[in-house]
Amino acid sequence: DTGVSQDPRHKITKRGQNVTFRCDPISEHNRLYWYRQTLGQGPEFLTYFQNEAQLEKSRLLSDRFSAERPKGSFSTLEIQRTEQGDSAMYLCASSIKAINEQFFGPGTRLTVL
Amino acid sequence: AQSVTQLDSHVSVSEGTPVLLRCNYSSSYSPSLFWYVQHPNKGLQLLLKYTSAATLVKGINGFEAEFKKSETSFHLTKPSAHMSDAAEYFCVAKGYGGSQGNLIFGKGTKLSVKP
């Protein structure tokens, strides 16, 4: 399968714990995006990278959230001191610069107890 | 600010009848618009996109959408619904200016198809 992959698919954690998610984009795609989707809502943009540079961050991305893409390939999204409000589906997408199509992964569903 | 409004949260049709999912956008610029579909436990899939070429855009699985600037609409249609079309559909606009990287999603329309 050469699509966008995300790991893990599901994560259950207790409030206050840290969690980290991984996204592997399509191999030749230089742009990588993170979105968050809560129940009954459309995905909301969090941040995106072009190669290893983080070019844009949403106001939704609080100080407890950090994303990296150290070598311009896979990316990680870490949430520190999780809160129940962080429970959501976290989606990753990738694209080729200047092409208007983002390819989405299956998402990581986070449940904070 | 740019925004997308999907006018129906849930649409129910019978198999073989037409599908209409409505979307209005708000933008000061000529927008790039998309429709994505999300099946349960699967990733979002692009159905079609409008990028200021032809106003009638044809997508996959028999879907099409018409960009109407005067009505600021981008409704999604299909002549005949199939059971496999049951899913959540999102109307999406591409950000511009300082938000060129991101997509702006509507809240989604859940399509149910009755046999």
Coordinates of N, CA and C in Angstrom, one line a residue:
Chain A
D1 N 0.8 -1.2 0.0 CA 0.0 0.0 0.0 C 0.9 1.2 0.0
T2 N 0.7 2.1 -1.0 CA 1.6 3.3 -1.1 C 0.9 4.6 -0.6
G3 N -0.2 4.5 0.1 CA -0.9 5.6 0.6 C -0.3 6.2 1.9
V4 N -1.0 7.2 2.4 CA -0.6 7.7 3.7 C -0.9 6.8 4.8
S5 N 0.0 6.5 5.7 CA -0.2 5.6 6.8 C -0.1 6.4 8.1
Q6 N -0.8 5.9 9.2 CA -0.8 6.5 10.5 C -0.7 5.5 11.5
D7 N 0.0 5.8 12.6 CA 0.2 4.8 13.6 C 0.2 5.5 15.0
P8 N -0.5 5.0 16.0 CA -1.4 3.9 16.0 C -2.7 4.3 15.4
R9 N -3.6 3.3 15.1 CA -5.0 3.7 14.6 C -5.9 4.1 15.8
H10 N -5.6 3.5 16.9 CA -6.4 3.9 18.1 C -5.5 4.1 19.3
K11 N -5.8 5.0 20.2 CA -5.0 5.3 21.4 C -6.0 5.7 22.5
I12 N -5.9 4.9 23.6 CA -6.7 5.3 24.8 C -5.7 5.7 25.8
T13 N -5.8 6.8 26.5 CA -4.9 7.3 27.5 C -5.6 7.9 28.6
K14 N -4.9 8.1 29.7 CA -5.5 8.8 30.8 C -5.2 10.2 30.8
R15 N -6.0 11.1 31.3 CA -5.8 12.5 31.4 C -4.5 12.8 32.1
G16 N -3.7 13.7 31.4 CA -2.4 14.0 32.0 C -1.2 13.3 31.4
Q17 N -1.5 12.2 30.7 CA -0.4 11.5 30.0 C 0.0 12.2 28.7
N18 N 1.2 11.9 28.2 CA 1.6 12.3 26.9 C 1.4 11.2 25.9
V19 N 1.0 11.7 24.7 CA 0.9 10.7 23.6 C 1.6 11.2 22.3
T20 N 2.0 10.3 21.5 CA 2.7 10.7 20.2 C 2.1 9.8 19.1
F21 N 1.8 10.5 18.0 CA 1.3 9.8 16.8 C 2.3 10.0 15.7
R22 N 2.3 9.0 14.8 CA 3.2 9.1 13.7 C 2.4 9.1 12.4
C23 N 3.0 9.8 11.4 CA 2.4 9.8 10.0 C 3.5 9.6 9.0
D24 N 3.3 8.6 8.1 CA 4.2 8.4 7.0 C 3.5 8.8 5.7
P25 N 3.9 9.9 5.1 CA 3.3 10.4 3.9 C 3.6 9.5 2.6
I26 N 2.9 9.8 1.5 CA 3.3 9.2 0.3 C 4.7 9.7 -0.1
S27 N 5.6 8.8 -0.5 CA 7.0 9.0 -0.5 C 7.5 10.2 -1.2
E28 N 6.9 10.6 -2.3 CA 7.5 11.7 -3.1 C 6.8 13.1 -2.7
H29 N 5.9 13.0 -1.7 CA 5.1 14.2 -1.3 C 6.0 15.1 -0.4
N30 N 6.1 16.4 -0.7 CA 6.9 17.2 0.1 C 6.1 18.0 1.2
R31 N 4.8 18.0 1.0 CA 4.0 18.7 2.0 C 3.2 17.7 2.9
L32 N 3.2 17.9 4.2 CA 2.5 17.1 5.1 C 1.6 17.9 6.1
Y33 N 0.4 17.5 6.3 CA -0.6 18.3 7.1 C -1.1 17.4 8.2
W34 N -1.5 18.1 9.3 CA -2.2 17.5 10.4 C -3.5 18.2 10.6
Y35 N -4.6 17.4 10.8 CA -5.9 17.9 11.0 C -6.5 17.2 12.3
R36 N -7.5 17.8 12.9 CA -8.2 17.2 14.0 C -9.7 17.2 13.6
Q37 N -10.3 16.0 13.9 CA -11.8 15.9 13.6 C -12.5 15.4 14.8
T38 N -13.4 16.2 15.4 CA -14.2 15.8 16.5 C -15.6 15.3 16.0
L39 N -16.3 14.6 16.8 CA -17.5 13.9 16.4 C -18.5 14.9 15.9
G40 N -19.0 14.6 14.7 CA -20.0 15.5 14.1 C -19.5 16.7 13.4
Q41 N -18.2 16.8 13.3 CA -17.6 18.0 12.7 C -16.7 17.6 11.5
G42 N -16.4 18.6 10.7 CA -15.4 18.4 9.7 C -14.0 18.5 10.2
P43 N -13.0 18.0 9.6 CA -11.7 18.2 10.0 C -11.3 19.6 10.1
E44 N -10.4 19.9 11.1 CA -9.9 21.3 11.3 C -8.4 21.3 11.2
F45 N -7.9 22.2 10.5 CA -6.4 22.3 10.2 C -5.7 22.6 11.5
L46 N -4.6 21.9 11.7 CA -3.7 22.1 12.8 C -2.3 22.7 12.4
T47 N -1.7 22.1 11.5 CA -0.3 22.5 11.0 C 0.1 21.9 9.7
Y48 N 1.1 22.5 9.1 CA 1.6 21.8 7.9 C 3.1 22.0 7.7
F49 N 3.7 21.1 7.1 CA 5.2 21.2 6.8 C 5.4 21.1 5.3
Q50 N 6.4 21.9 4.9 CA 7.0 21.7 3.5 C 8.4 21.2 3.7
N51 N 8.6 20.0 3.3 CA 9.9 19.3 3.7 C 10.0 19.3 5.2
E52 N 11.1 19.7 5.8 CA 11.2 19.7 7.2 C 10.7 21.0 7.9
A53 N 10.4 22.0 7.1 CA 10.0 23.3 7.7 C 8.5 23.3 8.0
Q54 N 8.2 23.7 9.3 CA 6.8 23.9 9.7 C 6.4 25.3 9.3
L55 N 5.5 25.4 8.2 CA 5.2 26.7 7.6 C 4.0 27.4 8.2
E56 N 3.1 26.6 8.8 CA 1.9 27.3 9.3 C 1.3 26.5 10.5
K57 N 0.9 27.2 11.5 CA 0.2 26.6 12.7 C -1.1 27.2 13.0
S58 N -2.1 26.4 13.2 CA -3.4 27.0 13.6 C -3.4 27.5 15.0
R59 N -4.4 28.3 15.3 CA -4.5 28.7 16.7 C -5.0 27.6 17.6
L60 N -5.6 26.5 16.9 CA -6.0 25.3 17.7 C -4.8 24.6 18.3
L61 N -3.6 24.8 17.7 CA -2.4 24.1 18.2 C -1.9 24.8 19.4
S62 N -2.4 24.3 20.6 CA -1.9 25.0 21.8 C -0.5 24.6 22.2
D63 N 0.0 25.2 23.2 CA 1.4 24.9 23.6 C 1.6 23.5 24.0
R64 N 0.6 22.7 24.3 CA 0.7 21.3 24.6 C 1.0 20.4 23.4
F65 N 0.7 21.0 22.3 CA 0.9 20.2 21.0 C 2.2 20.6 20.3
S66 N 2.9 19.6 19.8 CA 4.1 19.9 19.0 C 4.2 18.9 17.9
A67 N 4.6 19.4 16.8 CA 4.7 18.5 15.6 C 6.1 18.7 15.0
E68 N 6.6 17.6 14.5 CA 8.0 17.6 13.9 C 8.0 16.8 12.6
R69 N 8.9 17.1 11.8 CA 9.2 16.4 10.6 C 10.7 16.5 10.3
P70 N 11.5 15.8 11.1 CA 12.9 16.1 11.2 C 13.7 15.9 9.9
K71 N 13.3 14.9 9.1 CA 14.1 14.6 7.9 C 13.2 14.9 6.6
G72 N 12.1 15.5 6.8 CA 11.3 15.8 5.6 C 10.5 14.6 5.1
S73 N 10.5 13.5 6.0 CA 9.7 12.3 5.5 C 8.6 12.1 6.5
F74 N 8.7 11.2 7.5 CA 7.6 11.0 8.4 C 7.5 12.2 9.3
S75 N 6.3 12.3 10.0 CA 6.1 13.3 11.0 C 5.5 12.7 12.3
T76 N 5.8 13.4 13.4 CA 5.1 13.0 14.6 C 4.4 14.2 15.2
L77 N 3.3 13.9 15.9 CA 2.5 14.9 16.6 C 2.4 14.4 18.0
E78 N 2.9 15.3 18.9 CA 2.9 14.9 20.3 C 1.9 15.8 21.1
I79 N 1.1 15.2 22.0 CA 0.3 16.0 22.8 C 0.7 15.7 24.3
Q80 N 1.1 16.8 25.0 CA 1.5 16.7 26.4 C 0.4 17.0 27.3
R81 N 0.4 16.3 28.4 CA -0.6 16.5 29.5 C -2.0 16.5 28.9
T82 N -2.4 15.4 28.3 CA -3.7 15.3 27.6 C -4.8 15.7 28.5
E83 N -5.8 16.2 27.8 CA -7.1 16.6 28.4 C -8.2 15.9 27.7
Q84 N -9.4 15.8 28.4 CA -10.5 15.1 27.8 C -10.9 15.7 26.5
G85 N -10.8 17.0 26.4 CA -11.1 17.8 25.2 C -10.2 17.4 24.0
D86 N -9.1 16.7 24.2 CA -8.2 16.3 23.1 C -8.8 15.1 22.4
S87 N -9.8 14.5 23.0 CA -10.3 13.3 22.3 C -10.9 13.6 21.0
A88 N -10.4 13.0 19.9 CA -10.7 13.3 18.6 C -10.0 12.3 17.6
M89 N -10.3 12.4 16.3 CA -9.6 11.7 15.3 C -8.5 12.7 14.8
Y90 N -7.3 12.2 14.8 CA -6.2 13.1 14.2 C -5.8 12.5 12.9
L91 N -6.0 13.4 11.9 CA -5.8 13.0 10.5 C -4.5 13.6 9.9
C92 N -3.8 12.8 9.1 CA -2.6 13.3 8.4 C -2.9 13.3 7.0
A93 N -2.3 14.2 6.2 CA -2.5 14.2 4.8 C -1.2 14.6 4.2
S94 N -1.0 14.3 2.9 CA 0.2 14.8 2.2 C -0.1 15.2 0.8
S95 N 0.8 16.0 0.2 CA 0.5 16.5 -1.1 C 1.9 16.9 -1.8
I96 N 1.8 17.1 -3.0 CA 3.0 17.7 -3.8 C 2.7 19.2 -3.9
K97 N 3.7 20.0 -3.6 CA 3.5 21.4 -3.6 C 2.9 21.8 -5.0
A98 N 2.0 22.7 -5.0 CA 1.4 23.3 -6.2 C 0.4 22.4 -6.8
I99 N 0.1 21.2 -6.2 CA -0.9 20.4 -6.7 C -2.0 20.4 -5.7
N100 N -3.3 20.8 -6.1 CA -4.4 21.0 -5.2 C -5.1 19.7 -4.8
E101 N -4.3 18.7 -4.4 CA -5.0 17.6 -3.8 C -4.2 17.0 -2.6
Q102 N -4.9 16.9 -1.5 CA -4.3 16.3 -0.3 C -4.8 14.9 -0.2
F103 N -3.9 14.0 0.1 CA -4.2 12.6 0.2 C -4.2 12.3 1.7
F104 N -5.3 11.7 2.2 CA -5.5 11.5 3.7 C -5.2 10.1 4.1
G105 N -4.6 10.0 5.3 CA -4.5 8.7 6.0 C -5.7 8.3 6.7
P106 N -5.8 7.1 7.3 CA -7.0 6.6 8.0 C -7.2 7.3 9.3
G107 N -6.3 8.0 9.8 CA -6.4 8.7 11.1 C -6.0 7.9 12.3
T108 N -5.8 8.6 13.4 CA -5.6 8.0 14.7 C -6.7 8.5 15.6
R109 N -7.4 7.6 16.2 CA -8.5 8.0 17.1 C -8.0 8.0 18.5
L110 N -8.0 9.2 19.1 CA -7.5 9.3 20.5 C -8.7 9.5 21.5
T111 N -8.7 8.7 22.5 CA -9.7 8.8 23.6 C -8.9 9.1 24.9
V112 N -9.3 10.2 25.5 CA -8.7 10.5 26.8 C -9.7 10.3 27.9
L113 N -9.3 9.4 28.8 CA -10.3 9.1 29.9 C -10.1 10.0 31.1
Chain B
A1 N -13.3 36.4 6.3 CA -12.7 35.1 6.5 C -13.3 34.1 5.6
Q2 N -12.6 33.1 5.1 CA -13.1 32.1 4.2 C -13.9 31.1 5.0
S3 N -15.1 30.6 4.4 CA -15.8 29.6 5.2 C -16.6 28.8 4.2
V4 N -17.1 27.7 4.6 CA -17.8 26.7 3.8 C -19.0 26.3 4.6
T5 N -20.2 26.4 4.1 CA -21.5 26.0 4.8 C -22.2 24.9 4.0
Q6 N -22.3 23.7 4.7 CA -23.1 22.6 4.1 C -24.5 22.8 4.7
L7 N -25.5 22.9 3.8 CA -26.8 23.3 4.2 C -27.6 22.1 4.9
D8 N -27.2 20.9 4.7 CA -27.9 19.8 5.2 C -27.0 18.9 6.0
S9 N -27.3 18.6 7.2 CA -26.4 17.7 8.0 C -26.7 16.2 7.6
H10 N -27.9 15.9 7.1 CA -28.2 14.5 6.8 C -29.2 14.6 5.6
V11 N -28.9 13.7 4.6 CA -29.7 13.6 3.4 C -30.0 12.1 3.2
S12 N -31.3 11.8 3.0 CA -31.7 10.4 2.8 C -32.3 10.2 1.4
V13 N -31.9 9.3 0.6 CA -32.5 9.1 -0.7 C -32.7 7.6 -0.9
S14 N -33.5 7.2 -1.8 CA -33.7 5.8 -2.2 C -32.7 5.5 -3.3
E15 N -32.3 4.2 -3.3 CA -31.4 3.7 -4.4 C -32.0 4.0 -5.7
G16 N -31.2 4.5 -6.7 CA -31.6 4.8 -8.0 C -32.2 6.2 -8.2
T17 N -32.4 7.0 -7.1 CA -32.9 8.3 -7.3 C -31.7 9.3 -7.2
P18 N -32.0 10.6 -7.7 CA -30.9 11.6 -7.7 C -30.4 12.0 -6.3
V19 N -29.1 12.4 -6.3 CA -28.5 12.9 -5.0 C -28.2 14.4 -5.2
L20 N -28.5 15.2 -4.2 CA -28.1 16.6 -4.2 C -27.6 16.9 -2.8
L21 N -26.4 17.3 -2.7 CA -25.8 17.8 -1.5 C -25.3 19.2 -1.7
R22 N -25.8 20.1 -0.8 CA -25.7 21.5 -1.0 C -24.5 22.1 -0.3
C23 N -23.9 23.0 -0.9 CA -22.7 23.7 -0.3 C -22.6 25.2 -0.8
N24 N -22.5 26.1 0.2 CA -22.2 27.5 -0.1 C -20.9 27.9 0.4
Y25 N -20.2 28.7 -0.2 CA -18.9 29.2 0.2 C -18.9 30.7 0.4
S26 N -17.9 31.1 1.2 CA -17.7 32.5 1.4 C -16.3 32.8 1.2
S27 N -16.0 33.7 0.2 CA -14.6 34.0 -0.1 C -14.5 35.3 -0.9
S28 N -13.5 36.0 -0.6 CA -13.2 37.3 -1.3 C -12.5 37.0 -2.6
Y29 N -12.0 35.9 -2.7 CA -11.2 35.5 -3.9 C -11.8 34.4 -4.6
S30 N -11.4 34.2 -5.9 CA -11.9 33.0 -6.6 C -11.3 31.8 -5.9
P31 N -12.2 31.0 -5.4 CA -11.7 29.9 -4.5 C -11.3 28.6 -5.3
S32 N -10.5 27.8 -4.6 CA -10.4 26.4 -5.1 C -11.3 25.6 -4.2
L33 N -12.2 24.8 -4.8 CA -13.2 24.0 -4.0 C -13.1 22.5 -4.3
F34 N -13.5 21.8 -3.3 CA -13.4 20.3 -3.4 C -14.6 19.7 -2.7
W35 N -14.8 18.4 -3.1 CA -15.7 17.6 -2.4 C -14.9 16.3 -2.0
Y36 N -14.9 16.0 -0.7 CA -14.3 14.7 -0.2 C -15.4 13.8 0.4
V37 N -15.1 12.5 0.3 CA -16.1 11.6 0.9 C -15.3 10.8 2.0
Q38 N -16.0 10.5 3.0 CA -15.4 9.7 4.1 C -16.3 8.5 4.4
H39 N -15.9 7.3 4.1 CA -16.6 6.1 4.5 C -16.1 5.7 5.9
P40 N -17.0 5.0 6.6 CA -16.6 4.6 8.0 C -15.3 3.8 8.0
N41 N -14.4 4.2 8.9 CA -13.2 3.5 9.1 C -12.2 3.6 7.9
K42 N -12.5 4.6 7.0 CA -11.6 4.8 5.9 C -11.2 6.2 5.8
G43 N -10.1 6.5 5.2 CA -9.6 7.9 5.0 C -10.4 8.7 4.1
L44 N -10.3 10.0 4.2 CA -11.0 10.9 3.3 C -10.5 10.7 1.8
Q45 N -11.4 10.7 0.9 CA -11.1 10.5 -0.5 C -11.6 11.6 -1.3
L46 N -10.8 12.2 -2.2 CA -11.2 13.3 -3.1 C -12.2 12.8 -4.1
L47 N -13.3 13.4 -4.2 CA -14.3 13.1 -5.3 C -14.1 13.9 -6.5
L48 N -13.9 15.2 -6.3 CA -13.7 16.2 -7.4 C -13.1 17.5 -6.9
K49 N -12.6 18.3 -7.8 CA -12.1 19.6 -7.5 C -12.4 20.6 -8.5
Y50 N -12.6 21.9 -8.1 CA -12.7 23.0 -9.0 C -11.6 24.0 -8.7
T51 N -10.9 24.3 -9.9 CA -9.8 25.3 -9.7 C -9.8 26.3 -10.8
S52 N -11.0 26.9 -11.1 CA -11.3 28.0 -12.0 C -11.1 27.7 -13.4
A53 N -11.3 26.4 -13.8 CA -11.3 26.0 -15.2 C -12.8 25.9 -15.5
A54 N -13.3 24.8 -16.0 CA -14.7 24.5 -16.3 C -15.5 24.6 -15.0
T55 N -16.7 25.2 -15.1 CA -17.6 25.4 -13.9 C -18.3 24.1 -13.6
L56 N -18.5 23.2 -14.5 CA -19.1 21.9 -14.2 C -17.9 20.9 -14.1
V57 N -17.8 20.3 -13.0 CA -16.7 19.5 -12.7 C -17.2 18.0 -12.5
K58 N -16.6 17.1 -13.2 CA -16.9 15.7 -13.1 C -15.9 15.0 -12.2
G59 N -16.4 14.1 -11.3 CA -15.6 13.4 -10.4 C -15.7 11.9 -10.6
I60 N -15.3 11.3 -9.5 CA -15.3 9.8 -9.6 C -16.7 9.3 -9.2
N61 N -17.0 8.0 -9.6 CA -18.2 7.4 -9.2 C -19.5 8.1 -9.6
G62 N -19.4 8.8 -10.7 CA -20.6 9.4 -11.3 C -21.0 10.7 -10.7
F63 N -20.2 11.3 -9.7 CA -20.5 12.5 -9.1 C -20.1 13.7 -9.9
E64 N -20.8 14.8 -9.8 CA -20.3 16.0 -10.4 C -20.8 17.2 -9.6
A65 N -20.2 18.4 -9.8 CA -20.5 19.6 -9.1 C -20.4 20.8 -10.0
E66 N -21.3 21.8 -9.8 CA -21.3 23.0 -10.6 C -20.9 24.2 -9.7
F67 N -19.9 24.9 -10.1 CA -19.5 26.1 -9.5 C -20.4 27.3 -10.0
K68 N -21.1 27.9 -9.1 CA -21.9 29.1 -9.5 C -21.5 30.3 -8.7
K69 N -20.8 31.2 -9.3 CA -20.2 32.3 -8.6 C -21.3 33.2 -8.1
S70 N -22.4 33.4 -9.0 CA -23.4 34.4 -8.6 C -24.2 33.9 -7.4
E71 N -24.2 32.6 -7.2 CA -24.9 32.0 -6.0 C -23.9 31.6 -4.9
T72 N -22.7 31.8 -5.1 CA -21.6 31.3 -4.2 C -21.9 29.8 -3.8
S73 N -22.2 29.0 -4.8 CA -22.6 27.6 -4.4 C -21.7 26.6 -5.2
F74 N -21.6 25.4 -4.7 CA -20.8 24.4 -5.3 C -21.5 23.1 -4.9
H75 N -22.7 22.8 -5.4 CA -23.5 21.7 -5.0 C -23.0 20.4 -5.7
L76 N -23.1 19.3 -5.0 CA -22.7 18.0 -5.5 C -23.9 17.2 -5.9
T77 N -23.9 16.6 -7.1 CA -25.0 15.8 -7.6 C -24.6 14.5 -8.1
K78 N -25.5 13.6 -8.2 CA -25.3 12.3 -8.9 C -26.7 11.9 -9.4
P79 N -26.8 11.4 -10.6 CA -28.1 11.2 -11.2 C -28.8 10.0 -10.5
S80 N -28.1 9.0 -10.1 CA -28.7 7.8 -9.5 C -27.9 7.2 -8.4
A81 N -28.5 7.3 -7.2 CA -27.7 6.8 -6.0 C -27.5 5.3 -6.0
H82 N -26.4 4.9 -5.4 CA -26.1 3.5 -5.2 C -25.9 3.3 -3.7
M83 N -26.2 2.1 -3.3 CA -26.0 1.8 -1.8 C -24.6 2.1 -1.3
S84 N -23.6 1.9 -2.2 CA -22.2 2.2 -1.8 C -21.9 3.6 -1.7
D85 N -22.9 4.5 -2.0 CA -22.6 6.0 -1.9 C -22.9 6.4 -0.5
A86 N -23.5 5.6 0.4 CA -23.8 6.0 1.7 C -22.4 6.3 2.5
A87 N -22.3 7.5 2.9 CA -21.1 8.0 3.5 C -21.2 9.4 4.0
E88 N -20.2 10.0 4.6 CA -20.2 11.4 4.9 C -19.4 12.2 3.8
Y89 N -20.0 13.3 3.4 CA -19.5 14.1 2.3 C -19.1 15.5 2.9
F90 N -17.9 15.9 2.5 CA -17.4 17.2 3.0 C -17.2 18.2 1.8
C91 N -17.7 19.4 1.9 CA -17.4 20.4 0.9 C -16.2 21.2 1.5
V92 N -15.2 21.5 0.7 CA -13.9 22.0 1.2 C -13.4 23.1 0.4
A93 N -12.9 24.1 1.0 CA -12.2 25.2 0.3 C -10.7 25.3 0.7
K94 N -9.9 25.6 -0.3 CA -8.5 25.8 0.0 C -8.2 27.2 0.5
G95 N -7.4 27.2 1.6 CA -7.0 28.5 2.1 C -6.2 29.4 1.2
Y96 N -6.2 30.7 1.4 CA -5.4 31.5 0.6 C -4.6 32.5 1.4
G97 N -3.8 33.3 0.8 CA -3.0 34.3 1.6 C -2.1 33.6 2.5
G98 N -2.2 34.0 3.8 CA -1.4 33.4 4.8 C -1.8 32.0 5.2
S99 N -2.9 31.5 4.7 CA -3.4 30.2 5.0 C -3.4 29.3 3.8
Q100 N -2.4 29.4 2.9 CA -2.4 28.6 1.7 C -2.3 27.2 1.9
G101 N -1.7 26.8 3.1 CA -1.5 25.4 3.3 C -2.7 24.5 3.6
N102 N -3.7 25.2 4.1 CA -4.7 24.3 4.8 C -6.0 24.3 4.0
L103 N -6.8 23.2 4.3 CA -8.1 23.1 3.7 C -9.1 23.5 4.8
I104 N -10.2 24.1 4.3 CA -11.3 24.5 5.2 C -12.5 23.6 4.9
F105 N -12.9 22.8 5.9 CA -13.9 21.9 5.7 C -15.3 22.4 6.2
G106 N -16.4 22.0 5.5 CA -17.7 22.2 6.0 C -17.9 21.1 7.1
K107 N -19.1 21.2 7.7 CA -19.4 20.3 8.8 C -19.8 18.9 8.4
G108 N -20.0 18.7 7.1 CA -20.3 17.4 6.5 C -21.8 17.2 6.4
T109 N -22.1 16.3 5.4 CA -23.5 15.9 5.1 C -23.4 14.4 5.1
K110 N -24.2 13.8 6.0 CA -24.3 12.3 6.0 C -25.3 11.9 5.0
L111 N -24.9 11.1 4.0 CA -25.8 10.5 3.0 C -26.2 9.1 3.3
S112 N -27.5 8.9 3.5 CA -28.1 7.6 3.6 C -28.8 7.2 2.4
V113 N -28.6 5.9 2.0 CA -29.3 5.4 0.8 C -30.1 4.2 1.2
K114 N -31.4 4.3 0.9 CA -32.4 3.3 1.3 C -32.6 2.3 0.1
P115 N -32.7 1.0 0.4 CA -32.9 0.1 -0.7 C -34.3 0.2 -1.4

